[in-house]
mmCIF file of N, CA and C in Angstrom:
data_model
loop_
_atom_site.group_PDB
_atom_site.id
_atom_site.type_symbol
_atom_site.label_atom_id
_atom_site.label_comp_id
_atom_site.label_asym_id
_atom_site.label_seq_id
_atom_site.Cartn_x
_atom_site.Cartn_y
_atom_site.Cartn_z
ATOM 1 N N UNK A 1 94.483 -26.242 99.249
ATOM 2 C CA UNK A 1 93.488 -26.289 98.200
ATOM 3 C C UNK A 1 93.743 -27.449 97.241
ATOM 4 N N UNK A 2 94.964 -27.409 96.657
ATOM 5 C CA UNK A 2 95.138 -28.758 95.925
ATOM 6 C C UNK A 2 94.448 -30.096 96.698
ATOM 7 N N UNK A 3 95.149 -30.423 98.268
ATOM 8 C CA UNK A 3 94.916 -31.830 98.468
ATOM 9 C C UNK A 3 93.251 -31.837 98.665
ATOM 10 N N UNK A 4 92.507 -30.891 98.334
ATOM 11 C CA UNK A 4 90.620 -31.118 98.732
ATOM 12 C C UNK A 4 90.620 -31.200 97.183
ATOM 13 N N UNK A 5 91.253 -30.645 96.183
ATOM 14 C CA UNK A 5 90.927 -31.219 95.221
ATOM 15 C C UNK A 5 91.496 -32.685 94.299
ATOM 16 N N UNK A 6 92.859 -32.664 94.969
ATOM 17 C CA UNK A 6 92.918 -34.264 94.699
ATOM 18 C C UNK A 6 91.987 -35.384 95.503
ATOM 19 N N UNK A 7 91.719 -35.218 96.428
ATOM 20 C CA UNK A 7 90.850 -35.997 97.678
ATOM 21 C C UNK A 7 89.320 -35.741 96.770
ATOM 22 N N UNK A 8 88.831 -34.617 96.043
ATOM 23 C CA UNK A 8 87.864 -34.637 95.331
ATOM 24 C C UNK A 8 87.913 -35.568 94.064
ATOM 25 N N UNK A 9 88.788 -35.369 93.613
ATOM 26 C CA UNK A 9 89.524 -36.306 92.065
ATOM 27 C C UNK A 9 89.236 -37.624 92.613
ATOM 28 N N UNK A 10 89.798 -37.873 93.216
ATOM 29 C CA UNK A 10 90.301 -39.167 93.938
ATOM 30 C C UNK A 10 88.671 -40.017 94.168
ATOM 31 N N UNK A 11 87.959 -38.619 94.366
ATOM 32 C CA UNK A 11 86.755 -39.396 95.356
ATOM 33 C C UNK A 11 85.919 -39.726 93.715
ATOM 34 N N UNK A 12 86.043 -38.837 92.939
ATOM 35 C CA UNK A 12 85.066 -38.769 91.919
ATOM 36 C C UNK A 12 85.323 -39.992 91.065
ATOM 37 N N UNK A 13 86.921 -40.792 91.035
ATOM 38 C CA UNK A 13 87.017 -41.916 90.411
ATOM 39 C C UNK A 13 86.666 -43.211 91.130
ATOM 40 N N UNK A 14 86.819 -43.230 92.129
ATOM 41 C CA UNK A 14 86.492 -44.291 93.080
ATOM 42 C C UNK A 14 84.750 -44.455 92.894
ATOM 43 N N UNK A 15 83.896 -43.817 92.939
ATOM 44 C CA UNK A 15 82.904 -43.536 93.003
ATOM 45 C C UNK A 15 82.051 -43.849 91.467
ATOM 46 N N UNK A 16 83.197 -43.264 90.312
ATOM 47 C CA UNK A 16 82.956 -44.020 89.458
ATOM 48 C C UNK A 16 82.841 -45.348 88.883
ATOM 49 N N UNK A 17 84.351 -45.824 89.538
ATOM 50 C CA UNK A 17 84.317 -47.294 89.320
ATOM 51 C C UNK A 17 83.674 -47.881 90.247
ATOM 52 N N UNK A 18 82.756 -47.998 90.854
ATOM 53 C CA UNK A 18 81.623 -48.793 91.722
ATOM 54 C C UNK A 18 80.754 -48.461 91.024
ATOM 55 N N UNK A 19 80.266 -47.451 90.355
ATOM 56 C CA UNK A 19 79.318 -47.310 89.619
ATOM 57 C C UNK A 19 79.309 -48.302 88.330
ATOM 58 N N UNK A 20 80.353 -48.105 87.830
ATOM 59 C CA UNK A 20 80.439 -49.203 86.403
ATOM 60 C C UNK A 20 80.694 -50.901 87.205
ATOM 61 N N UNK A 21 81.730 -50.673 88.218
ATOM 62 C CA UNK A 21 81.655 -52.267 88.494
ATOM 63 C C UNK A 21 79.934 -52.764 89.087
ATOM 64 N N UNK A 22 78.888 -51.627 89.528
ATOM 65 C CA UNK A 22 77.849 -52.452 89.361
ATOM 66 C C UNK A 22 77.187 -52.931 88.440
ATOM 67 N N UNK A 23 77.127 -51.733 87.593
ATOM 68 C CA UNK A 23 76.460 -52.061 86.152
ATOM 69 C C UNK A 23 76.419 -52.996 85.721
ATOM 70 N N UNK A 24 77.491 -53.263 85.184
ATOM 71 C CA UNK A 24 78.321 -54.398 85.012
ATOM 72 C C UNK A 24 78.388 -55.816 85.635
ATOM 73 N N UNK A 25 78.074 -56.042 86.774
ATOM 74 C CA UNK A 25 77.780 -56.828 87.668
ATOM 75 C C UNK A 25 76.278 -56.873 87.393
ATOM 76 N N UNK A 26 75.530 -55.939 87.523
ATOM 77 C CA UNK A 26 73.729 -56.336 86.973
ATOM 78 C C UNK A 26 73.920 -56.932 85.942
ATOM 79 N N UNK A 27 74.184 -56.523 84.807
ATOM 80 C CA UNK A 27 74.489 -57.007 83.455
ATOM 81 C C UNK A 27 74.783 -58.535 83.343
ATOM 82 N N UNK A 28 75.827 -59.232 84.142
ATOM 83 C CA UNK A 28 75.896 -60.097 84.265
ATOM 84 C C UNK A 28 74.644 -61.360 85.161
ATOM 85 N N UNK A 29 74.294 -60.829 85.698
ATOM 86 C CA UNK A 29 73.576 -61.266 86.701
ATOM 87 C C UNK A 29 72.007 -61.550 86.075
ATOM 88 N N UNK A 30 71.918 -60.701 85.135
ATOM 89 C CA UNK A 30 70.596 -60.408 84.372
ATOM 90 C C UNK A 30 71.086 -61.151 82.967
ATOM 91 N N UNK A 31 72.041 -61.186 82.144
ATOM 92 C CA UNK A 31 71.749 -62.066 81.288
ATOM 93 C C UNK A 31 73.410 -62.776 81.041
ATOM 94 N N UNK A 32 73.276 -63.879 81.324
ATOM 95 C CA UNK A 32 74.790 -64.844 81.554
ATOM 96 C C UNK A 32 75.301 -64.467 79.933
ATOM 97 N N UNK A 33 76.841 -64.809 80.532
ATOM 98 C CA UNK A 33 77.525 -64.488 78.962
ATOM 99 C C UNK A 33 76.847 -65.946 78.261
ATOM 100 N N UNK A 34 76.816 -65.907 76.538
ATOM 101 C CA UNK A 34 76.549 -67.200 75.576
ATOM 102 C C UNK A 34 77.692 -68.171 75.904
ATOM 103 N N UNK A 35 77.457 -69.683 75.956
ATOM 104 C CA UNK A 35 78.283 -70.177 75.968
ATOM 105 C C UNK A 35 79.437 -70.509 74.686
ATOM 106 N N UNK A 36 80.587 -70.296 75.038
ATOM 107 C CA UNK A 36 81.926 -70.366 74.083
ATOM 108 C C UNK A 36 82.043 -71.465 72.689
ATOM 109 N N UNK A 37 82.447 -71.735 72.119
ATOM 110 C CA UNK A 37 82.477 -73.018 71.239
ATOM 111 C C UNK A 37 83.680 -73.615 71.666
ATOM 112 N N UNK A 38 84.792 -73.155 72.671
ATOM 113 C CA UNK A 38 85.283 -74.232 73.271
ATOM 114 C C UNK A 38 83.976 -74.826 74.483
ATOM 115 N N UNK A 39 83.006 -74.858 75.360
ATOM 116 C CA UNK A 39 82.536 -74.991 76.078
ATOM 117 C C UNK A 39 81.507 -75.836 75.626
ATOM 118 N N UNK A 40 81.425 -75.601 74.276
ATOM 119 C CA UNK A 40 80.144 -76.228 73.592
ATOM 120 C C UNK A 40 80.956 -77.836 72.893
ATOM 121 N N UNK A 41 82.151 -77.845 72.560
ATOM 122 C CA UNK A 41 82.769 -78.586 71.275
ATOM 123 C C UNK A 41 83.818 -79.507 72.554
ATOM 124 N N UNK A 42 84.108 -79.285 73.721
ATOM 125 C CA UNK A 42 85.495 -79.799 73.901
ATOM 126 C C UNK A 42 85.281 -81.362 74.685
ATOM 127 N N UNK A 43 85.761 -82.212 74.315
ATOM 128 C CA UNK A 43 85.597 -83.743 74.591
ATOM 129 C C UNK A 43 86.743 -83.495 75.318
ATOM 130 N N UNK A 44 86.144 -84.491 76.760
ATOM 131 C CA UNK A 44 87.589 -84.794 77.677
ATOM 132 C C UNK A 44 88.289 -86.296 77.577
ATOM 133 N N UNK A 45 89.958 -86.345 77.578
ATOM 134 C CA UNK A 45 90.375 -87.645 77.001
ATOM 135 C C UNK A 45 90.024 -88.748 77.666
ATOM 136 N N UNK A 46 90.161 -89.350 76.959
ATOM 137 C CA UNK A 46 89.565 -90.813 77.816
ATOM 138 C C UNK A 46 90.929 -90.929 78.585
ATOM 139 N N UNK A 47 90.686 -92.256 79.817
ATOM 140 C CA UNK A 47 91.413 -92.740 80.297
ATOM 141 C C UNK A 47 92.450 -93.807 79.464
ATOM 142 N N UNK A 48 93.875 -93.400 79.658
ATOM 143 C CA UNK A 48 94.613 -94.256 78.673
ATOM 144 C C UNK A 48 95.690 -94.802 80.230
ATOM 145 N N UNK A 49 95.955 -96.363 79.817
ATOM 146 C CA UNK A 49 96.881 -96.431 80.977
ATOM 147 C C UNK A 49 98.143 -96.906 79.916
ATOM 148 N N UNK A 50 99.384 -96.589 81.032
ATOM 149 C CA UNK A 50 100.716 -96.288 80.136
ATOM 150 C C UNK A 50 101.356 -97.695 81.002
ATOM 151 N N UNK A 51 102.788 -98.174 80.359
ATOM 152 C CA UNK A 51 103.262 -98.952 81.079
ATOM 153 C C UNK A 51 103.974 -98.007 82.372
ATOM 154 N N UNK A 52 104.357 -97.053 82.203
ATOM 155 C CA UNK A 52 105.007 -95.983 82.841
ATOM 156 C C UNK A 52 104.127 -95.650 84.250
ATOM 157 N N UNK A 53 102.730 -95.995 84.000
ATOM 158 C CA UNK A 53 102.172 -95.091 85.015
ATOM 159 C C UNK A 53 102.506 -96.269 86.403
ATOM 160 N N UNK A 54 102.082 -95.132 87.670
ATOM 161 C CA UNK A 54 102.357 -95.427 89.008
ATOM 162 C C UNK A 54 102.343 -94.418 89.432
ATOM 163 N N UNK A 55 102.351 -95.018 91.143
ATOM 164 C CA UNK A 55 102.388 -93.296 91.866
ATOM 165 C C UNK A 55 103.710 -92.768 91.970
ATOM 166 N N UNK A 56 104.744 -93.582 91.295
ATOM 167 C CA UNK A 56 106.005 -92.999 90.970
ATOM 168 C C UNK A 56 106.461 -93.044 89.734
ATOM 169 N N UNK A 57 106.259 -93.679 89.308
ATOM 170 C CA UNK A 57 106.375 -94.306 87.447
ATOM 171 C C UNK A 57 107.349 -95.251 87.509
ATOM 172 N N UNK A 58 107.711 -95.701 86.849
ATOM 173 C CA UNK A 58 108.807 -96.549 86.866
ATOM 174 C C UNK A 58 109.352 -96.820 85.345
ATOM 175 N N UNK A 59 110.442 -97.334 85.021
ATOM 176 C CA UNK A 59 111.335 -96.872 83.616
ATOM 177 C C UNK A 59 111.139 -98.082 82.813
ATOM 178 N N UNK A 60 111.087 -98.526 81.665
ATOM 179 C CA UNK A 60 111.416 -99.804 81.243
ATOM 180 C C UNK A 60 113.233 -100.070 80.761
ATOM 181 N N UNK A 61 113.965 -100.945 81.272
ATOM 182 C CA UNK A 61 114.971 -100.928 81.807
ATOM 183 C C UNK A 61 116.021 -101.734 80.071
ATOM 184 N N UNK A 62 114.704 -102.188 79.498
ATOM 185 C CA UNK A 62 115.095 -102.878 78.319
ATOM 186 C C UNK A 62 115.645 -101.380 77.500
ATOM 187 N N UNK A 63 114.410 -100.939 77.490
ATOM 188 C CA UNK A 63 114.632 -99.725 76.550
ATOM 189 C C UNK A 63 115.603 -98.766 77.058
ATOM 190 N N UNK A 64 115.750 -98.401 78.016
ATOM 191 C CA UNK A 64 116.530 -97.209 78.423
ATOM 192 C C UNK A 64 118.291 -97.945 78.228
ATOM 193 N N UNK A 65 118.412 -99.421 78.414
ATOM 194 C CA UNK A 65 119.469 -100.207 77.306
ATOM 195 C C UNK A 65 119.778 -99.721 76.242
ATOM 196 N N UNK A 66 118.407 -100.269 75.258
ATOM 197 C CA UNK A 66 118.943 -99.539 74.201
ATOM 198 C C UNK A 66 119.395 -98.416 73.672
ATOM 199 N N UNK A 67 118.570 -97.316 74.195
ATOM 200 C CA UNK A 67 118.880 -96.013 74.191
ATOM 201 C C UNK A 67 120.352 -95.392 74.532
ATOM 202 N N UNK A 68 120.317 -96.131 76.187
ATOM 203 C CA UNK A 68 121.847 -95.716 75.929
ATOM 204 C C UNK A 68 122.890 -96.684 75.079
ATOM 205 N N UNK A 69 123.262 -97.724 74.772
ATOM 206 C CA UNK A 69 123.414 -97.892 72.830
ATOM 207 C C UNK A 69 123.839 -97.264 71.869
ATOM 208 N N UNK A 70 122.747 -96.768 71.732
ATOM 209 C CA UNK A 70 122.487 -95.275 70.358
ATOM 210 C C UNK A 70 122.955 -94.824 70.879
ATOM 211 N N UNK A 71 123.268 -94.236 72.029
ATOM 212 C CA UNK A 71 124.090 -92.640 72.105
ATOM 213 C C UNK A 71 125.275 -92.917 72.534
ATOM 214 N N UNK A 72 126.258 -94.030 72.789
ATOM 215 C CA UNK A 72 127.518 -94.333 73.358
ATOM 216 C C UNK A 72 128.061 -94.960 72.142
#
């Protein structure tokens, strides 16, 4: 008797949540969320080129001199 009523339990939540995940799913489908004020406000950075960049980078050899310098 218990496991027809856990297997009932069981069935009655499953059954629920398809019910709300449709709803919910209409809901969406019928009126889109507002768009965000990040979505509305956000500027993408421009392109900046570095001396550093490459498809490996590479170091500037002056500076990393000095640096080690300062710390020795």
């Amino acid at each position: 008797m218990v496991r027809i009523g856990a297997f009932l339990v069981g069935l009655f939540f499953s059954g629920w949540l398809l019910v709300t995940f449709l709803m919910g799913a209409a809901a969406y489908v019928s009126e889109p969320p507002a768009p965000t004020a990040e979505q509305e406000f956000h500027e993408h950075p421009k392109q900046v080129a570095f001396s550093f960049n490459g498809p490996l980078g590479h170091y500037d050899k002056a500076q990393l001199q000095r640096g080690f310098q300062v710390f020795s």
